[in-house]
XYZ file of C-alpha atoms in Angstrom:
459
model
C 86.833 76.596 167.880
C 86.134 73.529 166.057
C 88.854 73.277 162.973
C 88.636 70.020 160.658
C 91.886 67.911 160.904
C 92.603 68.416 157.201
C 91.892 72.533 157.584
C 94.976 74.582 156.783
C 96.343 77.637 159.352
C 98.470 80.398 158.285
C 101.049 80.544 160.988
C 102.451 83.733 162.016
C 105.756 82.571 163.110
C 107.092 80.796 160.005
C 104.525 82.319 157.545
C 103.491 79.204 156.482
C 100.006 77.367 156.623
C 100.075 73.732 158.763
C 97.303 71.452 159.005
C 95.571 71.189 162.592
C 97.719 67.517 162.720
C 100.943 69.268 162.064
C 100.379 71.755 164.780
C 99.663 68.943 167.496
C 102.411 67.212 166.435
C 104.747 70.394 166.617
C 105.024 70.055 170.643
C 104.839 73.692 171.203
C 102.574 76.700 170.938
C 102.300 77.926 167.384
C 101.449 81.804 166.701
C 98.733 82.656 164.215
C 97.232 85.348 162.528
C 93.997 87.134 163.746
C 92.156 90.542 163.558
C 92.405 93.155 166.393
C 89.624 95.301 167.437
C 90.041 97.539 164.123
C 90.391 94.420 161.971
C 93.821 95.012 161.673
C 96.124 91.629 161.050
C 97.744 90.691 164.688
C 99.371 87.517 166.156
C 98.053 85.634 169.056
C 99.006 82.105 170.429
C 97.746 78.707 170.153
C 96.945 77.410 173.621
C 95.516 74.170 173.489
C 94.329 71.725 170.610
C 92.161 68.492 171.555
C 90.168 66.166 169.493
C 86.367 67.662 169.126
C 84.759 64.445 167.306
C 82.844 64.338 164.647
C 80.816 67.354 163.121
C 78.648 68.568 159.877
C 80.696 70.108 157.465
C 80.097 72.299 154.851
C 82.512 73.658 152.016
C 82.356 77.141 150.976
C 83.489 78.512 147.803
C 84.102 82.376 147.375
C 84.369 84.764 144.367
C 87.945 84.600 144.295
C 88.175 81.144 144.325
C 88.966 80.565 147.921
C 87.714 77.153 149.117
C 87.190 76.043 152.669
C 85.239 73.420 154.729
C 84.424 74.177 157.993
C 81.707 72.884 160.507
C 78.397 74.273 160.076
C 78.322 76.323 163.045
C 81.558 77.749 163.073
C 81.492 81.632 162.266
C 82.635 83.571 159.329
C 82.968 87.513 159.652
C 80.476 89.517 157.962
C 79.744 93.494 158.033
C 77.342 92.857 160.790
C 79.912 90.586 162.919
C 80.583 86.773 163.441
C 77.888 85.069 161.370
C 77.574 81.271 161.864
C 78.027 79.627 158.570
C 74.531 78.093 158.655
C 73.016 81.449 158.239
C 75.226 82.322 155.323
C 73.835 82.459 151.819
C 75.329 83.016 148.614
C 75.659 86.281 147.601
C 76.769 87.587 151.395
C 80.193 88.840 151.966
C 82.944 87.566 154.301
C 86.464 88.959 155.158
C 89.619 87.010 154.049
C 92.733 89.072 154.531
C 93.692 91.679 152.082
C 97.289 91.227 153.238
C 99.579 89.286 155.191
C 102.515 90.645 157.291
C 106.362 89.246 157.098
C 106.349 86.283 159.919
C 107.304 87.061 163.082
C 110.933 85.610 162.880
C 112.095 85.795 159.291
C 114.597 83.380 157.951
C 116.251 84.264 154.556
C 117.452 81.347 152.367
C 120.471 81.938 150.182
C 119.476 83.582 146.779
C 120.822 81.242 144.716
C 118.341 78.244 146.460
C 115.177 80.377 145.976
C 116.039 80.691 142.122
C 116.537 77.407 141.543
C 113.787 76.078 143.320
C 111.601 78.432 141.680
C 112.828 76.797 138.323
C 112.439 73.344 139.465
C 108.696 74.159 140.485
C 108.134 75.073 137.367
C 110.061 73.832 134.206
C 112.196 71.188 136.436
C 112.201 67.434 136.273
C 112.978 65.593 139.190
C 111.032 61.992 139.259
C 113.121 58.926 140.804
C 115.231 57.226 138.701
C 115.636 59.993 135.997
C 118.335 62.412 135.798
C 117.510 65.983 137.191
C 116.607 67.981 134.157
C 115.353 72.018 133.331
C 113.774 72.867 130.185
C 113.329 76.429 128.752
C 113.752 78.162 125.892
C 114.574 81.343 127.332
C 118.325 81.855 127.541
C 118.130 84.081 130.775
C 116.344 81.525 132.675
C 118.801 78.725 131.480
C 121.752 80.943 132.592
C 120.164 81.461 135.760
C 119.153 77.895 136.702
C 123.020 77.221 135.476
C 124.479 79.898 137.961
C 122.484 78.604 140.457
C 123.339 75.026 140.420
C 127.191 76.147 140.836
C 125.847 76.821 144.243
C 125.711 73.327 144.933
C 128.732 72.315 143.257
C 126.919 71.073 139.870
C 127.940 72.063 136.561
C 124.680 72.137 134.199
C 125.396 69.957 131.132
C 123.556 71.807 127.975
C 121.609 69.523 125.652
C 119.771 71.719 122.500
C 116.846 70.087 120.738
C 116.746 72.248 117.667
C 113.095 70.259 116.618
C 111.472 70.940 119.931
C 112.677 74.304 120.077
C 113.895 73.682 123.568
C 117.166 73.201 125.672
C 117.703 70.661 128.542
C 119.909 71.532 131.360
C 121.076 68.333 132.975
C 122.119 68.899 136.523
C 124.403 65.666 137.390
C 126.036 65.400 140.907
C 129.892 67.041 141.129
C 130.963 63.274 141.761
C 130.267 59.899 141.553
C 127.322 58.390 142.931
C 127.220 55.136 145.469
C 125.218 53.694 147.796
C 124.189 56.467 150.515
C 125.473 59.248 148.191
C 123.096 61.257 146.151
C 122.918 64.360 143.919
C 123.194 67.254 146.283
C 120.122 68.759 144.225
C 118.655 65.805 144.493
C 118.831 65.487 148.528
C 118.079 69.185 148.657
C 114.689 68.866 146.584
C 113.836 65.767 148.661
C 114.668 67.437 151.969
C 112.274 70.271 150.921
C 109.509 67.335 150.303
C 109.661 68.108 146.280
C 111.591 65.259 144.928
C 110.021 62.844 142.974
C 106.579 65.018 142.846
C 104.803 65.609 139.357
C 103.728 68.561 138.117
C 100.436 68.418 139.747
C 101.734 67.596 143.235
C 103.805 70.348 143.675
C 103.847 73.098 146.176
C 106.025 75.904 147.755
C 108.162 74.584 150.713
C 107.434 76.587 153.864
C 111.076 77.199 154.126
C 110.231 79.696 151.557
C 107.070 81.312 153.376
C 109.703 82.235 156.201
C 111.717 84.370 154.206
C 111.396 88.301 154.298
C 109.518 90.100 151.678
C 112.093 90.630 148.809
C 113.257 87.501 148.899
C 109.534 86.621 148.449
C 109.479 88.819 145.516
C 112.584 87.196 143.861
C 110.977 83.395 144.276
C 108.138 84.854 142.311
C 109.788 87.170 139.618
C 111.483 83.191 138.831
C 108.406 81.338 139.282
C 106.449 83.467 137.040
C 109.304 83.271 134.388
C 108.171 79.812 133.545
C 104.666 79.020 133.873
C 103.588 82.528 134.236
C 101.762 85.295 131.635
C 102.349 88.780 131.429
C 101.177 89.921 128.103
C 99.027 93.206 126.910
C 95.781 92.749 124.994
C 95.506 95.518 122.895
C 92.263 94.538 121.340
C 90.661 95.298 124.839
C 93.294 97.526 126.302
C 93.980 95.075 129.291
C 97.015 93.359 130.960
C 96.892 89.552 131.326
C 99.007 88.713 133.903
C 98.291 85.076 135.529
C 100.227 82.234 137.055
C 99.177 78.551 135.663
C 99.849 75.141 137.033
C 97.757 71.762 137.556
C 98.763 71.923 141.265
C 95.869 73.506 143.210
C 98.287 73.541 146.295
C 100.831 75.465 144.355
C 98.433 78.342 143.121
C 97.047 78.321 146.643
C 100.626 78.879 147.970
C 101.501 81.623 145.180
C 98.457 83.372 146.129
C 99.469 83.160 150.008
C 102.890 84.538 148.868
C 101.382 87.241 146.764
C 99.238 88.765 149.700
C 102.231 88.844 151.790
C 103.248 91.495 149.019
C 99.636 93.168 149.173
C 98.638 91.417 146.088
C 94.993 90.346 145.509
C 94.387 87.752 143.281
C 91.366 85.700 141.573
C 91.489 82.018 140.659
C 90.030 80.103 137.909
C 89.644 76.410 136.978
C 90.626 75.912 132.983
C 89.186 72.911 131.544
C 91.793 71.152 129.476
C 89.850 68.634 127.075
C 91.539 64.982 127.875
C 94.267 66.732 130.005
C 94.363 67.539 133.369
C 92.676 70.835 134.432
C 94.938 73.832 135.057
C 94.313 76.601 137.590
C 94.850 80.429 136.614
C 95.852 82.894 139.295
C 95.109 86.006 138.072
C 96.174 89.240 139.086
C 93.054 91.304 138.892
C 92.477 95.087 138.795
C 95.153 98.185 137.279
C 96.395 99.359 140.611
C 97.052 95.226 141.885
C 98.557 94.794 138.281
C 101.021 97.739 138.501
C 102.253 96.940 142.367
C 103.021 93.238 140.516
C 105.328 94.703 138.072
C 106.735 97.032 140.334
C 107.179 94.686 143.414
C 107.814 91.331 141.750
C 109.046 92.924 138.229
C 109.452 89.837 135.613
C 112.325 87.868 134.535
C 113.964 86.565 131.094
C 111.927 87.293 127.778
C 108.682 88.561 130.163
C 110.590 91.251 131.308
C 110.094 92.854 127.863
C 106.469 92.146 128.150
C 106.171 93.119 131.450
C 107.951 96.984 130.275
C 105.250 96.779 127.484
C 102.556 96.306 130.114
C 103.400 98.753 132.690
C 103.866 101.492 130.142
C 100.507 100.711 128.740
C 99.085 100.626 132.147
C 100.215 104.119 132.610
C 97.259 105.762 130.746
C 94.811 103.393 132.698
C 92.965 105.000 135.424
C 92.412 102.130 138.114
C 88.605 100.852 138.832
C 87.455 101.670 142.245
C 84.870 99.431 142.762
C 87.151 96.295 142.422
C 87.807 96.747 146.320
C 84.237 97.697 148.014
C 82.614 97.377 151.077
C 79.595 95.379 151.513
C 76.549 97.866 150.877
C 74.921 97.303 154.241
C 77.600 100.106 155.492
C 75.668 102.391 154.224
C 72.766 101.867 157.144
C 75.755 103.346 159.106
C 75.995 106.185 157.299
C 72.287 107.019 157.366
C 72.236 106.718 160.563
C 75.614 108.938 161.021
C 73.688 111.590 158.772
C 70.568 111.578 160.907
C 72.626 111.875 164.071
C 74.087 115.207 162.326
C 71.062 116.062 161.043
C 72.568 116.351 157.583
C 70.219 115.965 154.348
C 70.945 113.328 151.652
C 70.913 115.951 149.037
C 73.562 117.661 151.206
C 75.362 114.524 151.461
C 75.738 113.816 148.118
C 76.442 117.676 147.180
C 79.745 117.426 149.595
C 80.411 113.862 148.413
C 80.628 115.488 144.918
C 77.664 113.267 143.101
C 74.584 114.102 141.896
C 71.532 113.476 144.213
C 70.077 110.298 142.763
C 67.443 109.785 145.842
C 67.743 106.170 147.190
C 69.470 105.328 144.102
C 72.677 106.239 145.787
C 72.578 103.567 148.729
C 72.002 100.609 146.188
C 75.770 100.182 145.751
C 79.014 98.752 147.599
C 80.754 102.007 147.971
C 84.642 101.646 147.055
C 86.874 102.179 149.850
C 88.313 105.451 148.464
C 84.207 106.696 148.000
C 83.371 105.146 152.020
C 86.946 107.354 152.853
C 85.268 110.928 151.723
C 82.011 109.727 153.638
C 84.155 109.293 156.592
C 85.770 112.576 156.373
C 82.522 114.290 155.911
C 80.676 112.611 158.861
C 83.873 112.727 161.035
C 83.150 108.946 161.780
C 85.662 107.217 163.185
C 83.932 103.561 163.067
C 83.298 104.116 158.680
C 86.915 105.577 158.750
C 88.203 102.489 160.086
C 86.345 100.154 157.556
C 88.447 101.789 154.867
C 91.984 101.447 156.299
C 91.333 97.461 157.833
C 93.283 94.687 156.602
C 90.076 92.787 155.226
C 88.789 92.214 152.141
C 85.526 91.530 151.671
C 84.722 88.268 149.673
C 81.672 87.120 147.951
C 79.839 83.561 148.366
C 79.278 81.805 145.390
C 78.557 78.268 146.365
C 78.058 76.109 149.388
C 78.040 72.229 149.414
C 77.122 69.851 152.541
C 80.207 67.171 152.916
C 78.840 65.452 155.659
C 80.513 64.477 159.425
C 83.711 65.119 159.486
C 86.796 64.642 162.050
C 87.400 67.896 164.268
C 89.420 69.469 166.679
C 88.900 72.147 169.214
C 91.864 74.940 168.900
C 92.112 77.202 171.403
C 93.613 80.601 170.834
C 94.440 83.157 173.366
C 92.934 86.468 173.127
C 92.143 86.229 169.842
C 88.609 86.210 167.537
C 89.524 84.797 164.702
C 92.456 82.799 162.908
C 93.308 82.444 159.087
C 91.799 78.697 157.792
C 92.635 78.346 153.703
C 92.705 82.197 153.587
C 89.388 83.073 155.331
C 88.755 84.595 158.952
C 86.952 82.185 160.625
C 85.769 83.069 164.225
C 87.265 81.267 167.489
C 84.056 80.962 168.937
C 80.834 78.715 167.783
C 78.704 81.239 166.318
C 74.882 80.291 167.497
C 74.922 83.793 168.826
C 76.570 85.800 166.475
C 75.166 88.940 165.108
C 73.348 89.260 161.631
C 72.606 92.160 159.149
C 68.831 92.772 158.964
C 69.457 93.664 155.126
C 70.131 90.755 152.796
C 71.887 90.305 150.193
C 70.435 89.203 146.862
C 72.345 86.775 144.731
C 72.856 88.061 140.978
C 71.147 86.532 138.292
C 74.458 84.268 137.651
C 74.214 82.803 141.167
C 70.627 81.763 141.179
C 71.354 78.180 140.698
C 73.885 78.481 143.626
C 71.105 80.291 145.777
C 69.599 77.390 145.428
C 72.329 75.143 146.148
C 72.813 76.767 149.397
C 68.848 76.585 150.433
C 69.444 72.944 149.732
C 71.860 73.001 152.286
C 70.210 75.032 155.047
C 67.223 72.364 154.548
C 69.711 69.374 155.076
C 70.255 70.583 158.605
């Protein structure tokens, strides 16, 4: 397969993403996540990476907010099979991971380090030539940071600013600083690559991705206590759960960690006038939100908001249509009906729905609905579609990016790898299959459809 040098590949051995250049410098064969024949997550070994020259590249944006730039002939997974990007259009649905397993070899961190790291990423300041500081209005968060700092031998110094309604903790070194001797927290953050980073430059260090899932949840709980939001909108009867940051890389990292806990997200760009745009990573769907509150939970003042939200969600029925299978799957259902000599009316009755003629085939079925159909038809292939590790995301924009440097990567026994949150085929897509049924873009996507057409014309 050909991958851009800047593309981030999800590693199965450490749980973090790495660019091709980083994999080349690694000096040993890394493990990556792929899909097996039943579209379940599995791991395989990268056996070779060599320069591949320059190729025409296109940027792909999905409804979930995922963004990927790949070679125009690289293949993406559609319901029909592997399809080259040159034959993908706005409105098509492509496969992304619905969950990510723990890395093959987990490496736990000290809880105090995870807690301090989460708070420093969110509300900490560690710029050069300035004291290390943490600011918050939440007493529980202040206590958590002060306690975690003791792991480094640091005693937090408290400064209250009544006018600003905020408290700052200074985290000074426990000894006199001289040439070559640093504050232990500063040295630790520097080792993780975060020292001196501004808010829009921050990210989650690779060490966090190597931790087991219970520590991932701990890290996210404390990170959410800083720039996260958990509220109940009584006017509309819905929960607002999101994480906000001006760092695109940080929210992409948080999304990857949430996928470890089987929690799906959508990313939105939010303009802030003359200030730097922010990114909001939202937990969507009632079932997803409940899972977040149960598995990740909440810290500090947000704990009480989370209890209120969870209580209110108890009476809300989840929308099955949050997670659907592309509507082309009805072709397989109709074929199975024909093979079993079952009428469409009889099928509708067995499904417990009113017979509506051809209208029943026009919408994408939820996994639950397709599962019922698979059981009625005793169809193993349909059943696999309801129990795999794939989420079907929708293409909303395609943009030409010109020629870019690519690498040829060989992965033993794998048909795909995860590139920036999207399954990308390991074989070139020239001969990939293609569904004969076209997914028409919605009214809101017509301008994007024209963009897509222009992309195809430019080829």
